Amino acid sequence: MIYLPSLRRILPPFVLMLIILAIYRSRIRSSIPAFVLHQPAPPQEGTRIDTSDFGTLAKGSRNDTSGIRNLIEREQYLLHPSSGTNVEKDPLSSSSPNSSQSLDPIFDVLFRCSRKPNKFTNHVRLPNIIRNISFVPPTISKPEARSFWNPTILPLPYWSPSRYLLVARVLTNGIYQQNVICEANTCYNSNVTDPKSSPSGDLPCTDHDLKVLGPAGGLRCVTEPMYLMVPSTPSKLCEGKSAIYIDIPGFHDPRIFWSGRGEPLMMVNAHSRYACFGLWSIDLRSLHTNLSSLLGNSPLFPSLGPISSYPHLTELTRNPPETRSAIEKNWFFFYPSTGESFLHHDIYDPLRPDSGRTFSKVVGGGFTTPNLTSLHESPCLPAGDTQRGRGEEGRNSAKREFFPKNGHWHQATPSLRMSLCSRADPFCVPSPENSVFFAIVHKKHFNLLGLPERYERYVMVWSAQAPYGMIGISKFPTLLANETAGGWWAWQNWWDEDGNRNVTERERRKAGMGGFDILGEEDGKEERGGKKEGMRKRQGGNETLSTQPNKETGSAATNLTVLAEERDRMEMMGNPWGGKDMWAGFTYTVSLSWAWRGQEWRGRYTSPLGESESKGERVKGGPELVDMGWGYWDDDVLLGIGIDDEGMGVARVRAGDLVGCLRGCGWIDDERPW
């Protein structure tokens, strides 16, 4: 018999166990599954983002940033955070990634075009007019000496006595900046509009409303406007051309909107802790105290209101730091659910124009992840619109011309979420699969002097499902019924009017080249696409548009042209032009919101968020706070419009009319140049 000491007796089994353990822990364990007792769970679909560089996330901040890095690493952000999402699958496609793509029928409505573009300007004209905005409430009898511009509008919940919040900039001499806020209502002229067909939420105009707003009605403060008192912020670095801004106090370009949690938020441009100008967010309840009590008084869900994510002014970031610009502008939030928020930075990356857009997830305190745009996303903008040219220099250079030949793209408004079906459809159950996000973007063109010639209005649309891929952008820019586009003659702008197509070449030359109307009367000299000084008269009985501030409304564009269809048709029988001229030097859209939805939505409202999303349950009552940023295809939206950097207006448009007729991203569906 072989005798082994105690230590030698246990040594072989011990060595064997070490070998087995080493094999199990090694990289080759997957090749010998017999030794693996418990297979690890499969990784979540998507692309893991390297978090090794997140140490620079809070660079430049003086705030306590401890825990931010751990938070991001613990979250392990994936490019496609929701399970079951194929990294290769395009949200437009109903086929597998490796087969030829076909349009998912859900999105087909987005690509239908019901109106032909103008043959000269390439714009599509919508039938809705721009109406006036006034900051003079009914309780104030004295004239308003101030002028206002850049209006941004927020619908209030259905139980509110007022319909909207209205914020706008005060026109100053440029050495300081001021902004005001008021509660407001929209009204219509009951003398020309049947109350049964009046827009939902609009009230009949009083005689004084019509005196202040004009015969088309519009949006008017019902409370006295108050200055928004936002604390000053520091500026870390304003150099070169930006140095002139460092001593200008106040914030500018406010945008107000609802968060996915039902918070009324405002985003502003102000001095940055990281560069010269950055973007900051704050809850409006901190500035307009009436909101706190209002939001807690829901008839169905009384509460203290949603918890505030931005009780104080909080700067928003773009990461990594080397991707930041000296002046950041025009970002917007979007909210796939009540528990998460994303920041959309650019429609394309200015540092890498051929790389597509940039957006990130907000992790708290204004901090964000790096760009989450899918590597598989097809570009939405033609290469010539984001690069200097089509040659080698254009493809390899991120530097853009100061006056791009094809215009310059930039974001303009907050975003909204929309279900691609009708509110009245009993089979329409909102879900991420049948919903999209949309926002308005501008294509800015300059004249030979480097001044804005026109801002073309487009709509960008992206998926409400991860990875939130771009779906399309408007095939043609849009004009409203009384709006014109700079860079073309008046007769070219109005060519799509029925009465204008049979005008002779001689009459067109008179109307355009010499500044004459069709009757041969000289109406002053005017540059192409420009505006005359003082008052510009309209022929054919239309109203006038003053370019001087109106003392009663505080708006520089008060007496807007009223395009009543029946009257214009009668006038065009005798005057093919209907008296239409260039309406303004240029217009731009700064606000996008759902129109006010009141008690008429009771009993037929479906919430897209929370429990009712999966069950499709109907809830009694109008939209609750978490649903204020969401609507249906046939709901109306309000556009807040700036006019010539000195006036403002508002337009109400059916969402489907605004969003339809897209050009799919990465698709070539015709050869028409943009």
Short mmCIF file of C-alpha atoms in Angstrom, two decimals, residues 315-631:
data_model
loop_
_atom_site.label_atom_id
_atom_site.label_comp_id
_atom_site.label_asym_id
_atom_site.label_seq_id
_atom_site.Cartn_x
_atom_site.Cartn_y
_atom_site.Cartn_z
CA GLU A 315 -26.78 74.75 -17.88
CA LEU A 316 -27.11 71.95 -20.43
CA THR A 317 -24.00 70.35 -21.87
CA ARG A 318 -22.71 68.68 -24.99
CA ASN A 319 -20.15 65.91 -24.54
CA PRO A 320 -17.32 65.26 -24.94
CA PRO A 321 -16.14 68.85 -24.27
CA GLU A 322 -14.18 69.13 -27.53
CA THR A 323 -17.45 68.95 -29.47
CA ARG A 324 -18.79 72.16 -27.89
CA SER A 325 -19.06 75.43 -29.78
CA ALA A 326 -18.28 78.93 -28.56
CA ILE A 327 -21.94 79.81 -29.03
CA GLU A 328 -24.53 77.04 -28.66
CA LYS A 329 -28.07 77.63 -29.97
CA ASN A 330 -31.39 76.03 -30.79
CA TRP A 331 -31.20 72.70 -28.95
CA PHE A 332 -34.44 71.00 -28.00
CA PHE A 333 -35.59 68.17 -25.75
CA PHE A 334 -37.59 65.11 -26.74
CA TYR A 335 -39.20 62.63 -24.37
CA PRO A 336 -39.80 58.98 -25.36
CA SER A 337 -41.30 58.28 -21.89
CA THR A 338 -41.98 60.04 -18.63
CA GLY A 339 -38.76 58.75 -17.09
CA GLU A 340 -36.14 59.80 -19.64
CA SER A 341 -35.21 62.85 -21.68
CA PHE A 342 -32.93 63.46 -24.64
CA LEU A 343 -31.31 66.61 -26.03
CA HIS A 344 -31.21 67.10 -29.79
CA HIS A 345 -28.16 69.25 -30.51
CA ASP A 346 -27.88 69.51 -34.29
CA ILE A 347 -29.62 68.33 -37.42
CA TYR A 348 -26.08 67.70 -38.63
CA ASP A 349 -22.74 67.76 -36.84
CA PRO A 350 -21.01 71.08 -37.65
CA LEU A 351 -17.59 69.55 -36.95
CA ARG A 352 -18.28 66.55 -39.20
CA PRO A 353 -20.91 67.66 -41.73
CA ASP A 354 -21.02 64.29 -43.45
CA SER A 355 -21.66 62.38 -40.21
CA GLY A 356 -25.31 63.24 -39.61
CA ARG A 357 -27.10 64.69 -36.60
CA THR A 358 -26.20 64.67 -32.91
CA PHE A 359 -28.35 63.96 -29.87
CA SER A 360 -27.68 62.70 -26.35
CA LYS A 361 -29.40 61.41 -23.24
CA VAL A 362 -29.71 63.67 -20.20
CA VAL A 363 -28.32 61.98 -17.09
CA GLY A 364 -29.16 64.69 -14.56
CA GLY A 365 -27.98 68.13 -13.58
CA GLY A 366 -27.76 69.18 -17.23
CA PHE A 367 -25.06 66.58 -17.99
CA THR A 368 -25.41 64.40 -21.06
CA THR A 369 -23.93 61.36 -22.74
CA PRO A 370 -21.91 61.59 -25.96
CA ASN A 371 -23.69 61.45 -29.30
CA LEU A 372 -26.15 58.53 -29.50
CA THR A 373 -26.95 58.74 -33.21
CA SER A 374 -26.91 55.29 -34.76
CA LEU A 375 -24.02 54.56 -37.08
CA HIS A 376 -26.55 52.95 -39.42
CA GLU A 377 -28.71 56.05 -39.79
CA SER A 378 -29.05 57.36 -43.33
CA PRO A 379 -28.27 61.07 -43.82
CA CYS A 380 -31.24 63.38 -44.33
CA LEU A 381 -29.50 66.39 -45.85
CA PRO A 382 -27.85 66.44 -49.29
CA ALA A 383 -24.05 66.59 -49.15
CA GLY A 384 -24.02 70.00 -50.86
CA ASP A 385 -26.07 71.51 -48.02
CA THR A 386 -23.59 70.64 -45.28
CA GLN A 387 -20.25 70.91 -47.06
CA ARG A 388 -18.39 73.62 -48.92
CA GLY A 389 -18.71 71.88 -52.25
CA ARG A 390 -18.95 68.60 -54.06
CA GLY A 391 -15.27 68.27 -54.86
CA GLU A 392 -12.44 66.84 -52.80
CA GLU A 393 -12.15 70.00 -50.70
CA GLY A 394 -15.83 69.88 -49.81
CA ARG A 395 -15.79 66.22 -48.85
CA ASN A 396 -12.73 66.47 -46.66
CA SER A 397 -13.32 69.81 -44.98
CA ALA A 398 -15.72 70.70 -42.19
CA LYS A 399 -15.33 74.41 -42.81
CA ARG A 400 -18.38 76.04 -44.39
CA GLU A 401 -18.59 79.15 -46.52
CA PHE A 402 -19.79 82.27 -44.73
CA PHE A 403 -22.58 82.56 -47.32
CA PRO A 404 -23.34 78.94 -48.28
CA LYS A 405 -24.74 78.73 -51.78
CA ASN A 406 -27.33 76.21 -50.66
CA GLY A 407 -28.26 77.89 -47.38
CA HIS A 408 -27.46 76.95 -43.80
CA TRP A 409 -29.54 74.45 -41.81
CA HIS A 410 -30.32 74.94 -38.12
CA GLN A 411 -32.93 73.85 -35.60
CA ALA A 412 -35.68 76.30 -34.68
CA THR A 413 -38.45 75.07 -32.33
CA PRO A 414 -39.20 72.65 -29.51
CA SER A 415 -40.33 69.16 -30.52
CA LEU A 416 -43.71 67.43 -30.24
CA ARG A 417 -44.79 63.79 -30.23
CA MET A 418 -47.58 62.68 -32.57
CA SER A 419 -49.52 59.47 -33.23
CA LEU A 420 -50.01 58.82 -36.96
CA CYS A 421 -53.75 58.30 -36.77
CA SER A 422 -56.92 60.29 -36.21
CA ARG A 423 -58.18 61.21 -32.76
CA ALA A 424 -61.70 60.15 -33.81
CA ASP A 425 -60.52 56.70 -34.97
CA PRO A 426 -61.81 54.16 -32.39
CA PHE A 427 -59.11 51.70 -33.46
CA CYS A 428 -56.27 54.16 -32.93
CA VAL A 429 -54.30 53.18 -29.85
CA PRO A 430 -51.20 55.40 -29.45
CA SER A 431 -47.94 53.51 -29.06
CA PRO A 432 -44.25 54.04 -29.82
CA GLU A 433 -44.72 51.96 -32.97
CA ASN A 434 -47.27 54.34 -34.51
CA SER A 435 -45.83 57.59 -33.14
CA VAL A 436 -43.11 60.01 -34.22
CA PHE A 437 -41.41 63.16 -33.00
CA PHE A 438 -41.30 66.28 -35.13
CA ALA A 439 -39.84 69.79 -34.97
CA ILE A 440 -39.38 72.74 -37.33
CA VAL A 441 -35.96 73.49 -38.79
CA HIS A 442 -34.82 76.42 -40.89
CA LYS A 443 -32.76 76.69 -44.00
CA LYS A 444 -31.34 80.20 -43.76
CA HIS A 445 -30.40 82.09 -46.91
CA PHE A 446 -28.40 85.33 -47.08
CA ASN A 447 -28.37 88.22 -49.50
CA LEU A 448 -25.26 89.78 -51.03
CA LEU A 449 -24.78 91.98 -47.96
CA GLY A 450 -24.69 88.97 -45.66
CA LEU A 451 -28.10 89.78 -44.14
CA PRO A 452 -30.91 87.23 -43.79
CA GLU A 453 -32.90 87.02 -47.01
CA ARG A 454 -35.29 84.28 -45.96
CA TYR A 455 -35.73 81.45 -43.49
CA GLU A 456 -37.28 78.46 -45.23
CA ARG A 457 -39.54 76.40 -42.96
CA TYR A 458 -39.07 72.61 -43.03
CA VAL A 459 -40.24 69.87 -40.67
CA MET A 460 -37.94 67.07 -39.51
CA VAL A 461 -39.45 63.79 -38.28
CA TRP A 462 -37.82 60.96 -36.33
CA SER A 463 -38.92 57.71 -34.74
CA ALA A 464 -40.39 57.47 -31.24
CA GLN A 465 -38.66 54.08 -30.84
CA ALA A 466 -35.01 53.53 -29.99
CA PRO A 467 -32.62 54.25 -31.63
CA TYR A 468 -34.81 57.27 -32.53
CA GLY A 469 -33.65 57.30 -36.12
CA MET A 470 -34.47 60.08 -38.56
CA ILE A 471 -37.40 59.29 -40.84
CA GLY A 472 -37.55 62.27 -43.16
CA ILE A 473 -37.61 66.00 -43.73
CA SER A 474 -40.03 68.14 -45.71
CA LYS A 475 -39.63 67.80 -49.45
CA PHE A 476 -40.63 71.44 -49.93
CA PRO A 477 -40.54 74.47 -47.60
CA THR A 478 -43.93 75.84 -46.50
CA LEU A 479 -45.48 79.28 -46.64
CA LEU A 480 -48.66 80.34 -44.87
CA ALA A 481 -51.55 81.96 -46.71
CA ASN A 482 -50.41 85.58 -46.26
CA GLU A 483 -46.66 84.93 -46.15
CA THR A 484 -44.05 85.58 -48.83
CA ALA A 485 -40.48 84.39 -49.42
CA GLY A 486 -37.65 86.86 -49.93
CA GLY A 487 -35.48 86.49 -53.01
CA TRP A 488 -38.34 86.39 -55.52
CA TRP A 489 -40.71 88.98 -57.02
CA ALA A 490 -44.19 89.33 -55.60
CA TRP A 491 -45.74 87.88 -58.76
CA GLN A 492 -43.57 84.79 -58.37
CA ASN A 493 -44.64 84.36 -54.75
CA TRP A 494 -48.32 84.55 -55.66
CA TRP A 495 -48.12 82.54 -58.84
CA ASP A 496 -49.96 79.63 -57.23
CA GLU A 497 -53.08 81.79 -56.72
CA ASP A 498 -55.86 80.93 -59.17
CA GLY A 499 -56.24 84.50 -60.42
CA ASN A 500 -52.55 85.06 -61.06
CA ARG A 501 -51.73 82.45 -63.68
CA ASN A 502 -53.16 84.27 -66.70
CA VAL A 503 -51.32 87.55 -66.18
CA THR A 504 -49.42 88.63 -69.27
CA GLU A 505 -45.65 88.94 -69.42
CA ARG A 506 -45.98 92.75 -69.71
CA GLU A 507 -48.02 92.91 -66.51
CA ARG A 508 -45.54 90.71 -64.68
CA ARG A 509 -42.68 93.01 -65.65
CA LYS A 510 -44.60 96.00 -64.36
CA ALA A 511 -45.48 94.28 -61.12
CA GLY A 512 -41.94 93.15 -60.46
CA MET A 513 -39.24 95.19 -62.13
CA GLY A 514 -40.62 98.70 -61.68
CA GLY A 515 -42.56 98.37 -58.46
CA PHE A 516 -45.82 99.22 -60.28
CA ASP A 517 -49.14 97.61 -59.58
CA ILE A 518 -51.14 96.12 -62.41
CA LEU A 519 -53.19 99.32 -62.86
CA GLY A 520 -50.01 101.19 -63.82
CA GLU A 521 -49.80 103.37 -60.69
CA GLU A 522 -46.39 103.82 -59.18
CA ASP A 523 -46.26 102.69 -55.57
CA GLY A 524 -42.70 103.64 -54.71
CA LYS A 525 -39.44 101.95 -55.49
CA GLU A 526 -38.71 98.64 -53.87
CA GLU A 527 -35.77 96.31 -54.03
CA ARG A 528 -36.31 92.73 -55.01
CA GLY A 529 -37.72 90.80 -52.07
CA GLY A 530 -37.36 93.83 -49.82
CA LYS A 531 -39.80 96.12 -48.02
CA LYS A 532 -40.58 99.83 -48.32
CA GLU A 533 -40.17 102.30 -45.51
CA GLY A 534 -43.20 103.31 -43.49
CA MET A 535 -46.63 102.12 -44.63
CA ARG A 536 -46.98 99.84 -47.66
CA LYS A 537 -50.43 100.13 -49.23
CA ARG A 538 -52.31 97.17 -50.58
CA GLN A 539 -54.52 97.41 -53.63
CA GLY A 540 -57.83 95.65 -54.06
CA GLY A 541 -59.22 96.40 -50.60
CA ASN A 542 -56.78 94.38 -48.51
CA GLU A 543 -55.62 95.65 -45.15
CA THR A 544 -52.32 97.44 -44.66
CA LEU A 545 -49.14 96.26 -43.00
CA SER A 546 -47.25 98.84 -41.00
CA THR A 547 -43.53 98.41 -40.47
CA GLN A 548 -43.67 100.82 -37.52
CA PRO A 549 -44.57 99.67 -33.98
CA ASN A 550 -48.27 99.94 -33.16
CA LYS A 551 -48.96 101.76 -29.91
CA GLU A 552 -51.94 99.62 -28.92
CA THR A 553 -50.52 96.16 -29.46
CA GLY A 554 -46.77 96.60 -29.12
CA SER A 555 -46.29 94.65 -32.35
CA ALA A 556 -44.51 96.02 -35.40
CA ALA A 557 -46.64 93.83 -37.65
CA THR A 558 -50.09 94.63 -36.41
CA ASN A 559 -52.41 95.11 -39.36
CA LEU A 560 -51.74 91.81 -41.10
CA THR A 561 -53.14 91.20 -44.56
CA VAL A 562 -56.48 89.44 -44.15
CA LEU A 563 -56.95 86.91 -46.90
CA ALA A 564 -60.63 86.09 -46.65
CA GLU A 565 -61.11 83.55 -49.43
CA GLU A 566 -64.44 84.76 -50.77
CA ARG A 567 -63.43 88.42 -50.86
CA ASP A 568 -60.14 87.65 -52.58
CA ARG A 569 -61.85 85.55 -55.23
CA MET A 570 -64.18 88.44 -56.05
CA GLU A 571 -61.31 90.93 -56.17
CA MET A 572 -59.24 88.71 -58.42
CA MET A 573 -61.97 88.78 -61.04
CA GLY A 574 -61.12 92.44 -61.66
CA ASN A 575 -57.52 92.48 -60.44
CA PRO A 576 -55.55 89.29 -61.09
CA TRP A 577 -53.08 90.11 -58.32
CA GLY A 578 -55.68 90.66 -55.62
CA GLY A 579 -53.48 93.50 -54.36
CA LYS A 580 -50.86 91.10 -53.00
CA ASP A 581 -47.32 92.37 -52.56
CA MET A 582 -44.31 91.23 -50.56
CA TRP A 583 -45.73 90.67 -47.07
CA ALA A 584 -42.55 91.08 -45.01
CA GLY A 585 -38.81 91.13 -45.46
CA PHE A 586 -38.44 87.71 -43.84
CA THR A 587 -40.25 85.51 -41.34
CA TYR A 588 -39.06 82.68 -39.12
CA THR A 589 -40.66 80.16 -36.76
CA VAL A 590 -39.51 80.06 -33.14
CA SER A 591 -42.34 78.19 -31.41
CA LEU A 592 -44.23 74.93 -32.02
CA SER A 593 -46.91 73.69 -29.61
CA TRP A 594 -50.19 71.83 -29.61
CA ALA A 595 -53.25 74.06 -29.69
CA TRP A 596 -55.25 74.20 -26.46
CA ARG A 597 -57.41 71.12 -25.85
CA GLY A 598 -60.33 71.53 -23.49
CA GLN A 599 -63.32 69.68 -22.10
CA GLU A 600 -64.51 68.58 -25.55
CA TRP A 601 -61.80 65.91 -25.33
CA ARG A 602 -63.47 64.31 -22.31
CA GLY A 603 -64.13 60.61 -22.69
CA ARG A 604 -62.20 60.18 -25.93
CA TYR A 605 -58.64 60.80 -24.90
CA THR A 606 -56.01 58.07 -24.95
CA SER A 607 -52.79 58.63 -23.08
CA PRO A 608 -49.65 57.40 -24.87
CA LEU A 609 -47.69 57.08 -21.65
CA GLY A 610 -47.90 54.87 -18.60
CA GLU A 611 -50.36 52.04 -18.03
CA SER A 612 -52.86 53.08 -20.66
CA GLU A 613 -50.22 52.82 -23.39
CA SER A 614 -50.06 49.04 -23.33
CA LYS A 615 -53.70 48.44 -22.53
CA GLY A 616 -55.16 51.12 -24.80
CA GLU A 617 -57.50 52.24 -22.05
CA ARG A 618 -59.59 55.37 -22.41
CA VAL A 619 -59.27 57.86 -19.60
CA LYS A 620 -61.98 60.34 -18.67
CA GLY A 621 -61.00 63.96 -19.03
CA GLY A 622 -58.76 66.08 -21.21
CA PRO A 623 -55.00 65.68 -21.58
CA GLU A 624 -53.15 65.44 -18.30
CA LEU A 625 -49.79 67.09 -17.74
CA VAL A 626 -47.66 64.16 -18.93
CA ASP A 627 -49.52 64.24 -22.26
CA MET A 628 -49.31 67.95 -23.00
CA GLY A 629 -46.53 67.41 -25.54
CA TRP A 630 -48.38 64.71 -27.46
CA GLY A 631 -51.24 64.70 -29.97
#
